[in-house]
Coordinates of C-alpha atoms in Angstrom, one line a residue:
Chain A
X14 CA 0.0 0.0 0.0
X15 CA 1.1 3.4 -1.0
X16 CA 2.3 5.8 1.8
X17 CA 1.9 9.5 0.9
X18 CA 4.5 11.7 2.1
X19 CA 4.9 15.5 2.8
X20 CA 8.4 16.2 0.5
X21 CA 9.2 18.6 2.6
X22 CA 11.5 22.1 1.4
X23 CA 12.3 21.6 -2.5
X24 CA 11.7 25.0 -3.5
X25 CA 12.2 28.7 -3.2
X26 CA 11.5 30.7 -0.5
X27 CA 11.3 27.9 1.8
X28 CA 14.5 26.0 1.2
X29 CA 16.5 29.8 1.8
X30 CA 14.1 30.0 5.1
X31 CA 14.8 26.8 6.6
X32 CA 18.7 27.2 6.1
X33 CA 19.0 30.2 7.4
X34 CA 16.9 30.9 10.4
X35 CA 16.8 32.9 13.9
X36 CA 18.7 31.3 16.4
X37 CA 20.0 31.7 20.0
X38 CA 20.3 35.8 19.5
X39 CA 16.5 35.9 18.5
X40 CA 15.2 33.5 21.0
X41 CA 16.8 33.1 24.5
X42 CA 17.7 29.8 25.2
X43 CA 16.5 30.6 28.7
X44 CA 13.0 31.0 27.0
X45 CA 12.5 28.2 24.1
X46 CA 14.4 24.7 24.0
X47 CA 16.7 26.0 21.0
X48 CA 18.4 22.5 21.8
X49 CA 16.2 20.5 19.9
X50 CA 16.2 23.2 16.8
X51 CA 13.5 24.6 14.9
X52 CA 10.5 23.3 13.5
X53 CA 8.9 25.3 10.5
X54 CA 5.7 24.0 9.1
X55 CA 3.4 21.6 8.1
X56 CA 1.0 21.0 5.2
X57 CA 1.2 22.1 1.5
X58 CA 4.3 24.7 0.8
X59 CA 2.8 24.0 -3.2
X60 CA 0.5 26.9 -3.2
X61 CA -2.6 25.1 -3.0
X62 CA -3.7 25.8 0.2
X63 CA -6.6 27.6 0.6
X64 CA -6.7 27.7 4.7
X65 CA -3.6 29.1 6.9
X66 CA -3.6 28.5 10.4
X67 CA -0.9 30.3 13.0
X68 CA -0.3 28.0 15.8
X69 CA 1.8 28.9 18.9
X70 CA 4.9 26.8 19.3
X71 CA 6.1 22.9 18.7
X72 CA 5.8 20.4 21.6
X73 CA 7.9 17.2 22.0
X74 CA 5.8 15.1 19.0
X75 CA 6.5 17.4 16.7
X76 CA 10.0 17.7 17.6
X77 CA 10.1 14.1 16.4
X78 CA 8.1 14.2 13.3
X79 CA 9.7 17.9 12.1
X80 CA 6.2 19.1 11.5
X81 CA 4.0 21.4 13.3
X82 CA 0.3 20.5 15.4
X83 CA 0.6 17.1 14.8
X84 CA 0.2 16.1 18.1
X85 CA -3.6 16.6 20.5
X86 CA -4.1 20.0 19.0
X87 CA -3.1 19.3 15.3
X88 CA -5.8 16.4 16.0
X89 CA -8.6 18.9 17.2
X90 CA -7.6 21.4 14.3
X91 CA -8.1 18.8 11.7
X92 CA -11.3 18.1 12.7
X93 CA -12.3 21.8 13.0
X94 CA -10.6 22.0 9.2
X95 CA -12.7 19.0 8.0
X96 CA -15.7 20.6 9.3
X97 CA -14.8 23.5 7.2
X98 CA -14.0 21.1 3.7
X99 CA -10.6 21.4 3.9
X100 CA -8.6 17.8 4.2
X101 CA -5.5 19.0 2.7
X102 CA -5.7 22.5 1.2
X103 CA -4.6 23.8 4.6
X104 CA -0.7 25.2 5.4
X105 CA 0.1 25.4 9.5
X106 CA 3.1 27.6 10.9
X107 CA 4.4 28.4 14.3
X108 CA 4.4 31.9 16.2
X109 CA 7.1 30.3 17.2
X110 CA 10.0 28.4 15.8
X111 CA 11.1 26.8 18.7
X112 CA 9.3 25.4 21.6
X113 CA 8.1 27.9 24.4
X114 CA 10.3 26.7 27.7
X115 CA 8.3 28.3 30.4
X116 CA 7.4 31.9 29.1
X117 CA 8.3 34.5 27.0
X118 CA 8.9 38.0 27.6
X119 CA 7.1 40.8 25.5
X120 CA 10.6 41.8 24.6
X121 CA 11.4 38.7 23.0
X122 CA 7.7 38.5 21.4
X123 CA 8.0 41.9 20.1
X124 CA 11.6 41.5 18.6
X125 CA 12.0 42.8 14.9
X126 CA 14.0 40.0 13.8
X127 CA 11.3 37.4 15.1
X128 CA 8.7 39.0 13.4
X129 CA 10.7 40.0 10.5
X130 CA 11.6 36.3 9.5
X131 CA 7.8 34.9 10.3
X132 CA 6.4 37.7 7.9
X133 CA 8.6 36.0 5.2
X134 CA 7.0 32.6 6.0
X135 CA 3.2 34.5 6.0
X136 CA 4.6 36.5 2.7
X137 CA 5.4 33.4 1.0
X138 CA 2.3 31.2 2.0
X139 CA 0.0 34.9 0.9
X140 CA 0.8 37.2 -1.4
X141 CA -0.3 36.2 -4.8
X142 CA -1.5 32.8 -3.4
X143 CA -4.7 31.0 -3.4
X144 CA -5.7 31.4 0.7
X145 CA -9.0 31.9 1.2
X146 CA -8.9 31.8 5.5
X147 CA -6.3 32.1 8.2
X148 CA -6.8 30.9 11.6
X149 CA -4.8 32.2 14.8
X150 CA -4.6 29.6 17.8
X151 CA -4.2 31.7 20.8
X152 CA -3.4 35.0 21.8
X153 CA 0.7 35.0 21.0
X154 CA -0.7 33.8 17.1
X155 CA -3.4 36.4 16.8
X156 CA -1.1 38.9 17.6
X157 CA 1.7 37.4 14.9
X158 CA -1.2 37.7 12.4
X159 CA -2.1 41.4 13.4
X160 CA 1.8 42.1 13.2
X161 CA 2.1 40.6 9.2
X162 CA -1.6 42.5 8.5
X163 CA 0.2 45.6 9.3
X164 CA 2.9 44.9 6.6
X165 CA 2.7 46.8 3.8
X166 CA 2.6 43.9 1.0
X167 CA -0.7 43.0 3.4
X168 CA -2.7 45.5 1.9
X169 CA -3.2 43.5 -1.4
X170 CA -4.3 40.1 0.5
X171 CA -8.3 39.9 1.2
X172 CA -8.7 36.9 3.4
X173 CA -11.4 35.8 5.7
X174 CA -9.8 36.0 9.6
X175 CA -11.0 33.8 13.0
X176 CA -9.1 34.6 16.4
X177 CA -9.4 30.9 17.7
X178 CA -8.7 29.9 21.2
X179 CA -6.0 27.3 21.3
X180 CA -6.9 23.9 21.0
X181 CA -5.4 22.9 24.3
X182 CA -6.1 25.7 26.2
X183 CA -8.9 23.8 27.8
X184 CA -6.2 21.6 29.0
X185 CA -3.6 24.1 30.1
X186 CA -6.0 26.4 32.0
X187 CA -8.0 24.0 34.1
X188 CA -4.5 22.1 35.7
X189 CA -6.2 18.7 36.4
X190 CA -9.4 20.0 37.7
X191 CA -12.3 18.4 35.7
X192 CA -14.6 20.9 36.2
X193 CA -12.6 23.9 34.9
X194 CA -12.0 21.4 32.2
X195 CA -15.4 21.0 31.1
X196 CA -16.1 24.5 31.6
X197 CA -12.9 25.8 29.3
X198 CA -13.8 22.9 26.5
X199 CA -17.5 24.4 26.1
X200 CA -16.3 28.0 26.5
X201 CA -13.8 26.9 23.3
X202 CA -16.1 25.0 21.3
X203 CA -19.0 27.6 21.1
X204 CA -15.6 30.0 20.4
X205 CA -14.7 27.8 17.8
X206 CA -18.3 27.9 16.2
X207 CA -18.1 31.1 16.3
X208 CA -15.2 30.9 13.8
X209 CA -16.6 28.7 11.8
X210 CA -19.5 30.6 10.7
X211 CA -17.4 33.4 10.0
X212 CA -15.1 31.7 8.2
X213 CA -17.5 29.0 6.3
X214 CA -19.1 31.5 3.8
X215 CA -15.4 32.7 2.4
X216 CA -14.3 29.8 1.9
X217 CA -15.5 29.1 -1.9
X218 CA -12.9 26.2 -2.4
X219 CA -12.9 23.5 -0.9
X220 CA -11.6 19.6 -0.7
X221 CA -14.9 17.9 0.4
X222 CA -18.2 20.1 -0.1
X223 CA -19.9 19.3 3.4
X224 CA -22.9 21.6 5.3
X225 CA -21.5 23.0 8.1
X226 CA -22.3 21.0 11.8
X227 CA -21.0 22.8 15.0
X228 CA -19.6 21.8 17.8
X229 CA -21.7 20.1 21.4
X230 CA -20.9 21.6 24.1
X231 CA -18.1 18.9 24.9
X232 CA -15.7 17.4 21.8
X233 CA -17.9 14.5 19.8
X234 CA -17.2 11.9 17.6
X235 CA -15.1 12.5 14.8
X236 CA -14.2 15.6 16.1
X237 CA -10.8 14.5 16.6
X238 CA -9.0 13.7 13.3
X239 CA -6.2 11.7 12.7
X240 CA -3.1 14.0 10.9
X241 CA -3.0 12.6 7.3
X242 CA 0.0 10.2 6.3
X243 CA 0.7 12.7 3.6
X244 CA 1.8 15.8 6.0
X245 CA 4.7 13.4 7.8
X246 CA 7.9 13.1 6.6
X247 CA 9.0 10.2 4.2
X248 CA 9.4 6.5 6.0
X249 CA 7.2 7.6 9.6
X250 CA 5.7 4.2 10.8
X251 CA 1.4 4.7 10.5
X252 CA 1.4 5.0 14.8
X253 CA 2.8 8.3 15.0
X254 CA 0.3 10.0 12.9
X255 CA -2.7 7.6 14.1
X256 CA -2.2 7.8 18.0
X257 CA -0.7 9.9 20.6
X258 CA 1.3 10.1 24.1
X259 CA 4.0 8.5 22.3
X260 CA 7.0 11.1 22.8
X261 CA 7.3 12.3 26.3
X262 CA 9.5 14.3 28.3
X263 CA 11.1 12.4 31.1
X264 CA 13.3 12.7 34.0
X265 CA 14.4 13.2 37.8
X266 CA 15.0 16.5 37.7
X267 CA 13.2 20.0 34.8
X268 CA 17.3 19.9 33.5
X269 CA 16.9 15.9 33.1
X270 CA 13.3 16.5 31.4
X271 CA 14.3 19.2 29.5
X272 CA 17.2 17.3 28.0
X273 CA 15.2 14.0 27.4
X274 CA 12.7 13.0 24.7
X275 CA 11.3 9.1 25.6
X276 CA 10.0 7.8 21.7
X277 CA 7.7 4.7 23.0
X278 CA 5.8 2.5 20.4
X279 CA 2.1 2.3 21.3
X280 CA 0.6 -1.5 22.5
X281 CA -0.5 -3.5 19.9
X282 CA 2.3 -2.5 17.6
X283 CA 5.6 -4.7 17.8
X284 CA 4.5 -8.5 17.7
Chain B
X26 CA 24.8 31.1 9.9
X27 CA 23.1 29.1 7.1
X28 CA 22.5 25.8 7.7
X29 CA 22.4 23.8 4.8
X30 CA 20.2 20.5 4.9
X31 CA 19.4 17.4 2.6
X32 CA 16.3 18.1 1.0
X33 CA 15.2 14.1 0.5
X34 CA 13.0 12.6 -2.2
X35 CA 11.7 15.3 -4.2
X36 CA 12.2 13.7 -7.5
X37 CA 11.2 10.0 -9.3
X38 CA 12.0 7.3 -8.9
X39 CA 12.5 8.2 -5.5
X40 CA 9.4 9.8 -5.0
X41 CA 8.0 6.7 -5.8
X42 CA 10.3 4.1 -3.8
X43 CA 9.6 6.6 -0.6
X44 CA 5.7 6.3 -0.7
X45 CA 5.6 2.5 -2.3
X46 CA 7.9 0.2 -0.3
X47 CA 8.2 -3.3 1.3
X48 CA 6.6 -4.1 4.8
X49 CA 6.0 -6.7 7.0
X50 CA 4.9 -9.0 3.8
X51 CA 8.5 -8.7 2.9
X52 CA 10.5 -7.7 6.2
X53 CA 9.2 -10.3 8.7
X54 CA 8.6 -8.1 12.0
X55 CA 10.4 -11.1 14.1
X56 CA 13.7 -10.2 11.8
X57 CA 13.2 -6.4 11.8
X58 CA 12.0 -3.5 13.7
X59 CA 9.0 -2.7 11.1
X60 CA 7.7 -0.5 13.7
X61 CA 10.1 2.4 13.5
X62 CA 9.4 2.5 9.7
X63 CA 11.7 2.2 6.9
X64 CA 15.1 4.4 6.5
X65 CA 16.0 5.1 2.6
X66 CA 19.6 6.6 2.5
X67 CA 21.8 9.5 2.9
X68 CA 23.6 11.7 0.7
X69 CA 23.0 13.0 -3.0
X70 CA 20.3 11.7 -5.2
X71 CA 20.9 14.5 -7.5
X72 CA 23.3 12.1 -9.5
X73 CA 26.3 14.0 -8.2
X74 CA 27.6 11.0 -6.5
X75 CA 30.5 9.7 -7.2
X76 CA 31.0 6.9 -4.5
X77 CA 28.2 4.3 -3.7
X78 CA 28.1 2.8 -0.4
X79 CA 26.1 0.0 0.5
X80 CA 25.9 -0.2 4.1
X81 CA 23.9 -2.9 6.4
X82 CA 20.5 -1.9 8.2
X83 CA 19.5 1.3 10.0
X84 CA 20.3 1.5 13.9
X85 CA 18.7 4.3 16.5
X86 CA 20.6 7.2 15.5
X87 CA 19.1 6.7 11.7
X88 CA 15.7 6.3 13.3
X89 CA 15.9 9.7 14.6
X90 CA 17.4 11.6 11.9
X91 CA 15.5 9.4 8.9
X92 CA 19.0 8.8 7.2
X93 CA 21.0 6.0 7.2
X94 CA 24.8 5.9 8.5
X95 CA 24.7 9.1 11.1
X96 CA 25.9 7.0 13.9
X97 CA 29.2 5.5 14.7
X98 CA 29.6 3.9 11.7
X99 CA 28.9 6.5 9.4
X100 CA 31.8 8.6 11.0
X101 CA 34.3 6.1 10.2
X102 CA 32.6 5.6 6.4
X103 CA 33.0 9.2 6.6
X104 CA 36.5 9.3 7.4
X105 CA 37.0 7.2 5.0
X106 CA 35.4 9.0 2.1
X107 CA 37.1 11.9 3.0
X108 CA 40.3 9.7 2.5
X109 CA 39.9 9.4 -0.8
X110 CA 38.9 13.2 -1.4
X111 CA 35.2 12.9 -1.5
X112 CA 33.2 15.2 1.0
X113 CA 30.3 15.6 -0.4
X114 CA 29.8 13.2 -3.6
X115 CA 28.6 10.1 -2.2
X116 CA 25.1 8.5 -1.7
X117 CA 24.3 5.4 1.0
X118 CA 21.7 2.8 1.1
X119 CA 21.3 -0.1 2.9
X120 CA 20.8 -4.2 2.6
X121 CA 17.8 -3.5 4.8
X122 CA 15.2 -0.8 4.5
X123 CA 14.5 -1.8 8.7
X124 CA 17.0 -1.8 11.7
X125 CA 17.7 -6.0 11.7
X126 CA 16.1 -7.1 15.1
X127 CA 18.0 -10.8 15.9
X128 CA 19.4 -11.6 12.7
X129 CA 17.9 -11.9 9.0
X130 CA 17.0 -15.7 8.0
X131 CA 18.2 -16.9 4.7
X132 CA 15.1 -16.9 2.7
X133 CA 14.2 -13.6 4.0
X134 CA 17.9 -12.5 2.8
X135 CA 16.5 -14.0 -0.5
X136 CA 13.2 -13.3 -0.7
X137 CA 12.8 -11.9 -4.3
X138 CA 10.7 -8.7 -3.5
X139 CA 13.4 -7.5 -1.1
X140 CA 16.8 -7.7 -3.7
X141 CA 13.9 -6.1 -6.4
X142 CA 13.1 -3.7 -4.5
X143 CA 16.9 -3.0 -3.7
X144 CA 17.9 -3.2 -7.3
X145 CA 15.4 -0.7 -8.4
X146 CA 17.4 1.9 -6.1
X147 CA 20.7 0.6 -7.5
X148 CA 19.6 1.0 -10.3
X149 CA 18.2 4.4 -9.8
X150 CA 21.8 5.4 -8.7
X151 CA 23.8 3.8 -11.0
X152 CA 22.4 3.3 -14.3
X153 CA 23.5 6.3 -16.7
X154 CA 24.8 8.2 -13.6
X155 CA 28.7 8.8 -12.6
X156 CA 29.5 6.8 -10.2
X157 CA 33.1 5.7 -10.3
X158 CA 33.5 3.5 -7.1
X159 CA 31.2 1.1 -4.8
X160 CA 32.1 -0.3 -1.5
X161 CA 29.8 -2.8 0.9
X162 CA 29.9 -2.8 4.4
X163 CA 30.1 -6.3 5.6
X164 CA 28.7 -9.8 3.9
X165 CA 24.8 -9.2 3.6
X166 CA 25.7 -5.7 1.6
X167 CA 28.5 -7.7 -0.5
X168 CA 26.0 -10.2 -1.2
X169 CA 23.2 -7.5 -2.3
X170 CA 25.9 -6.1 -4.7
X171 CA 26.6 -9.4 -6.3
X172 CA 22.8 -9.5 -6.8
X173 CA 22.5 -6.3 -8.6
X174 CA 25.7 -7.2 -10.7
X175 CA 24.0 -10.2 -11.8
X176 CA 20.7 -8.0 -13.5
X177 CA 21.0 -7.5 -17.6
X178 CA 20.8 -3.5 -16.2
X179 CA 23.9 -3.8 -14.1
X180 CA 25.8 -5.2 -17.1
X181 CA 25.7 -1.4 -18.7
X182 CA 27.4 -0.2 -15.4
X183 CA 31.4 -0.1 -15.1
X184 CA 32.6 0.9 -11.2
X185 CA 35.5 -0.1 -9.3
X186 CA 34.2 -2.1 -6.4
X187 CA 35.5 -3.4 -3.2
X188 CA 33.8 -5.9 -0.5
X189 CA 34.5 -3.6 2.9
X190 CA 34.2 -5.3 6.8
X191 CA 31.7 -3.4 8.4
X192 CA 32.7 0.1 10.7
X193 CA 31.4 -1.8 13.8
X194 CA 32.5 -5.3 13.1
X195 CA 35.1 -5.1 15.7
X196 CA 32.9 -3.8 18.5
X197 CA 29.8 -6.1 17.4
X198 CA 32.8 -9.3 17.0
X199 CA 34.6 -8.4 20.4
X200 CA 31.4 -8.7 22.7
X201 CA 33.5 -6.0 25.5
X202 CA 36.7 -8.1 25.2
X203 CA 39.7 -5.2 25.0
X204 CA 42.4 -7.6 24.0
X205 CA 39.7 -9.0 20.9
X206 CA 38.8 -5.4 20.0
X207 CA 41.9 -3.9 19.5
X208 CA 43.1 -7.3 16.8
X209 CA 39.4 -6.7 15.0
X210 CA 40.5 -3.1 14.9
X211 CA 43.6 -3.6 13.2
X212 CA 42.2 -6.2 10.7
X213 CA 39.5 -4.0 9.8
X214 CA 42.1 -1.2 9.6
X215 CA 44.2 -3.5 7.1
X216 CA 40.8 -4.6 5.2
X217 CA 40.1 -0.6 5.0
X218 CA 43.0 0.2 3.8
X219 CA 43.4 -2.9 0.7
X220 CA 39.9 -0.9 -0.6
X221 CA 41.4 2.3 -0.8
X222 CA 44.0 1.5 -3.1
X223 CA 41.7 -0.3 -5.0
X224 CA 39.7 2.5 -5.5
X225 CA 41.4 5.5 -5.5
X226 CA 42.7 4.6 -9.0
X227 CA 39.7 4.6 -10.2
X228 CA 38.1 7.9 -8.5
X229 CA 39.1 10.4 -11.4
X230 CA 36.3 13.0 -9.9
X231 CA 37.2 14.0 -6.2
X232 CA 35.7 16.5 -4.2
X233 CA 39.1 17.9 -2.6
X234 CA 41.9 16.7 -4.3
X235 CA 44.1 14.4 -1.6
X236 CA 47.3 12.3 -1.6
X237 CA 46.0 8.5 -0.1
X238 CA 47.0 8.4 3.6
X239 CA 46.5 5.1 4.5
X240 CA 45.6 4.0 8.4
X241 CA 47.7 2.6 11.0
X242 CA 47.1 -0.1 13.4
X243 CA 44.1 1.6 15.1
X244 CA 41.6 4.6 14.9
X245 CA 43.9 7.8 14.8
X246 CA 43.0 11.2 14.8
X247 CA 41.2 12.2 12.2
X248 CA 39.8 8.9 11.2
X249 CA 36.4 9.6 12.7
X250 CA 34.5 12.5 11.2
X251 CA 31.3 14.3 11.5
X252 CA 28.4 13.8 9.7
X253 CA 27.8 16.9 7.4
X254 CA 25.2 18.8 7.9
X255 CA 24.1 18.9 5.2
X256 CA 22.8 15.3 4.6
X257 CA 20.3 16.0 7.5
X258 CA 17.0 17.1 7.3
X259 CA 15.9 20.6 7.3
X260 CA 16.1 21.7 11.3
X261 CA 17.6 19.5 13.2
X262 CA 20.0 20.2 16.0
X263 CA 23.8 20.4 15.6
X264 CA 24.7 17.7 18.1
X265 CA 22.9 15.7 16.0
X266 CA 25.3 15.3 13.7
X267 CA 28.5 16.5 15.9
X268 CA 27.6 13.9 18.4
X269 CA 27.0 10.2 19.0
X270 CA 25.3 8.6 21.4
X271 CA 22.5 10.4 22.1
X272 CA 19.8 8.1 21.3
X273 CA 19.2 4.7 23.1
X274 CA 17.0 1.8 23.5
X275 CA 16.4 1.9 26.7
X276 CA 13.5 -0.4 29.0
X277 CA 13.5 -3.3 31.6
X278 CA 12.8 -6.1 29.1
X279 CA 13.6 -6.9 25.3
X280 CA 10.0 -6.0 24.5
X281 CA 10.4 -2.8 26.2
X282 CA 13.4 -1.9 24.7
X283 CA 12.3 -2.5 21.2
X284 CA 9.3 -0.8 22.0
X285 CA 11.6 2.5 23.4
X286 CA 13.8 4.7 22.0
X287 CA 15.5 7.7 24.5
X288 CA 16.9 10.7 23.0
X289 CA 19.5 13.0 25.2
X290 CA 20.7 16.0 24.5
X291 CA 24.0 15.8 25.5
X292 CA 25.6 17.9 28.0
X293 CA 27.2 21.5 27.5
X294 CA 24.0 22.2 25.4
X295 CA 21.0 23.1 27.3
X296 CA 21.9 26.3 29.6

């Protein structure tokens, strides 16, 4: 059976982007794990996307696949994408290169040659291109879409625009407690239908032609999708797009942790 | 600083070999470790090659990075490519497309689909290409040469070829025995260094022009040397290919371990 693959950086601007990229004097190492490198995109650098979605920053299982949201909340935005048509017209980036370690500072966010070099990424994936949406996850991505739309090559792209709530906030906010959890996941879903009606009627082309069905209050079958083989990188066995919880950060001690990424194959898997 | 990467299958046939390959139909999962996935190669596929190596099956290292021989025994391959003035004009592929797991059975070794499947990438990177020089890593990669010598294609094809013991033959042969280690060493060293005056003779296209500087007795300065970075994909760290030894298989049982794989960064790099 055929295994689609994403072929990665074969063409102009991308391959000059991800060879030459900010580094430790853009982003303080005492702010993002520079130590596992950057991690630029996922989705179709062709020009046929017709959805752009601005994520925050890469966790540990996309630090092993090289692509972007293809862990729990690349899950939740392919189903919100699928809702929308779109099964592989869509293009993800990063606010961030590099993954967030604790915070960052405004300083660091608002730094010219951090913005500078994702404006070349949202220049290349907008101007003269075929996007019909964009999608911010989260407050740092909203404003990294705010920052590009007051570019002046911005002025000539009309595209429909949704401030999202992250897909995990629901997670990251509540801390364990499953009340706050339910609360934050319906407080997100009716936020996300509220995207998706705006968002719906600009969207004129699409992958799958499918009427629009919101959210429930909590997340429902199928609302979870599964990333497509075709977004990974060439050889990736089928588990590591399928499931999840397979990369995790382990150790005694947050220098241990931050040092260590445990790769385990799921149950079921090695004979 | 630019950081120049390998930018993988991006053209046919290797488009096609990527995305259509042999599994567990094939690759018995009691012989290999199907469930990392399969690891293609490393180095040009742009047909500026000049030296073809055949090395033996993908260990955890090559998991990580998705290219073959960017462990221990692709520093010493390295070291000695760069004996014989090539730096950059090579291309590697293995016997196996999986990491072996145990060892290989004879009709698997055999098995028609696998050597077909082989030869269509030897074939690929030989036929009408320049190639000048070939070397195998140890028996099973001897053995897959002689198979592709034997097709009506390979007949077309005029190398100089030589039958290499494999870079970790002495450590995998000496099970921890010092006294063992150090007389594999030195044999490998001889074996090593009968190849290179084979082939240098017939290497008329170099990358940097170098007088032959055979090796001595054992490893010497020099002899080991870092993957470039430039067979890597786009993004990924530097210790990766400065360093070895930061991925293991780590776990309390055999099924454990083959189900685990631990990345470390190593130390100095994470403030």
């Amino acid at each position: 059976m055929p295994h689609p693959f994403d072929p990665g950086y074969v063409t102009e601007p991308f391959l000059t982007l991800c060879a030459d990229y900010p580094e430790a004097n853009v982003y303080p190492p005492e702010q993002f794990r520079l130590e596992w490198g950057p991690i630029f995109h996922c989705g179709r650098l062709d020009g046929s996307a017709r959805v752009l979605v601005i994520g925050q920053d890469p966790a540990q299982h996309e630090t092993v696949v090289r692509r972007i949201l293809v862990g729990e909340a690349g899950r939740r935005v392919q189903g919100l994408l699928a809702k929308l048509g779109i099964t592989r017209s869509y293009v993800f980036i990063n606010t961030y290169l590099y993954s967030v370690y604790g915070s960052v500072r405004a300083k660091t966010r608002k730094a010219p040659a951090l913005i500078d070099y994702r404006n070349r990424w949202l220049h290349a994936l907008l101007v003269g291109r075929q996007v019909e949406a964009v999608l911010s996850l989260g407050k740092a991505a909203d404003e990294a879409w705010q920052r590009w739309k007051a570019t002046p090559a911005a002025q000539s792209v009309n595209v429909a625009y949704a401030a999202m709530t992250h897909p995990t906030q629901p997670e990251s906010s509540s801390k364990g407690d499953k009340t706050k959890l339910v609360a934050a996941t319906k407080k997100l879903l009716q936020n996300w239908n509220v995207a998706l009606q705006a968002l719906s009627p600009s969207l004129h082309h699409v992958d799958v032609s499918t009427p629009l069905v919101l959210y429930g209050e909590n997340w429902g079958d199928g609302d979870r999708v599964a990333i497509p083989e075709s977004d990974f990188p060439a050889g990736l066995p089928a588990w590591m797009h399928e499931q999840d919880g397979w990369a995790k950060r382990v150790g005694a001690n947050d220098l241990a942790k931050r040092r260590t990424i445990t790769i385990t194959v799921p149950k079921g898997i090695v004979p």
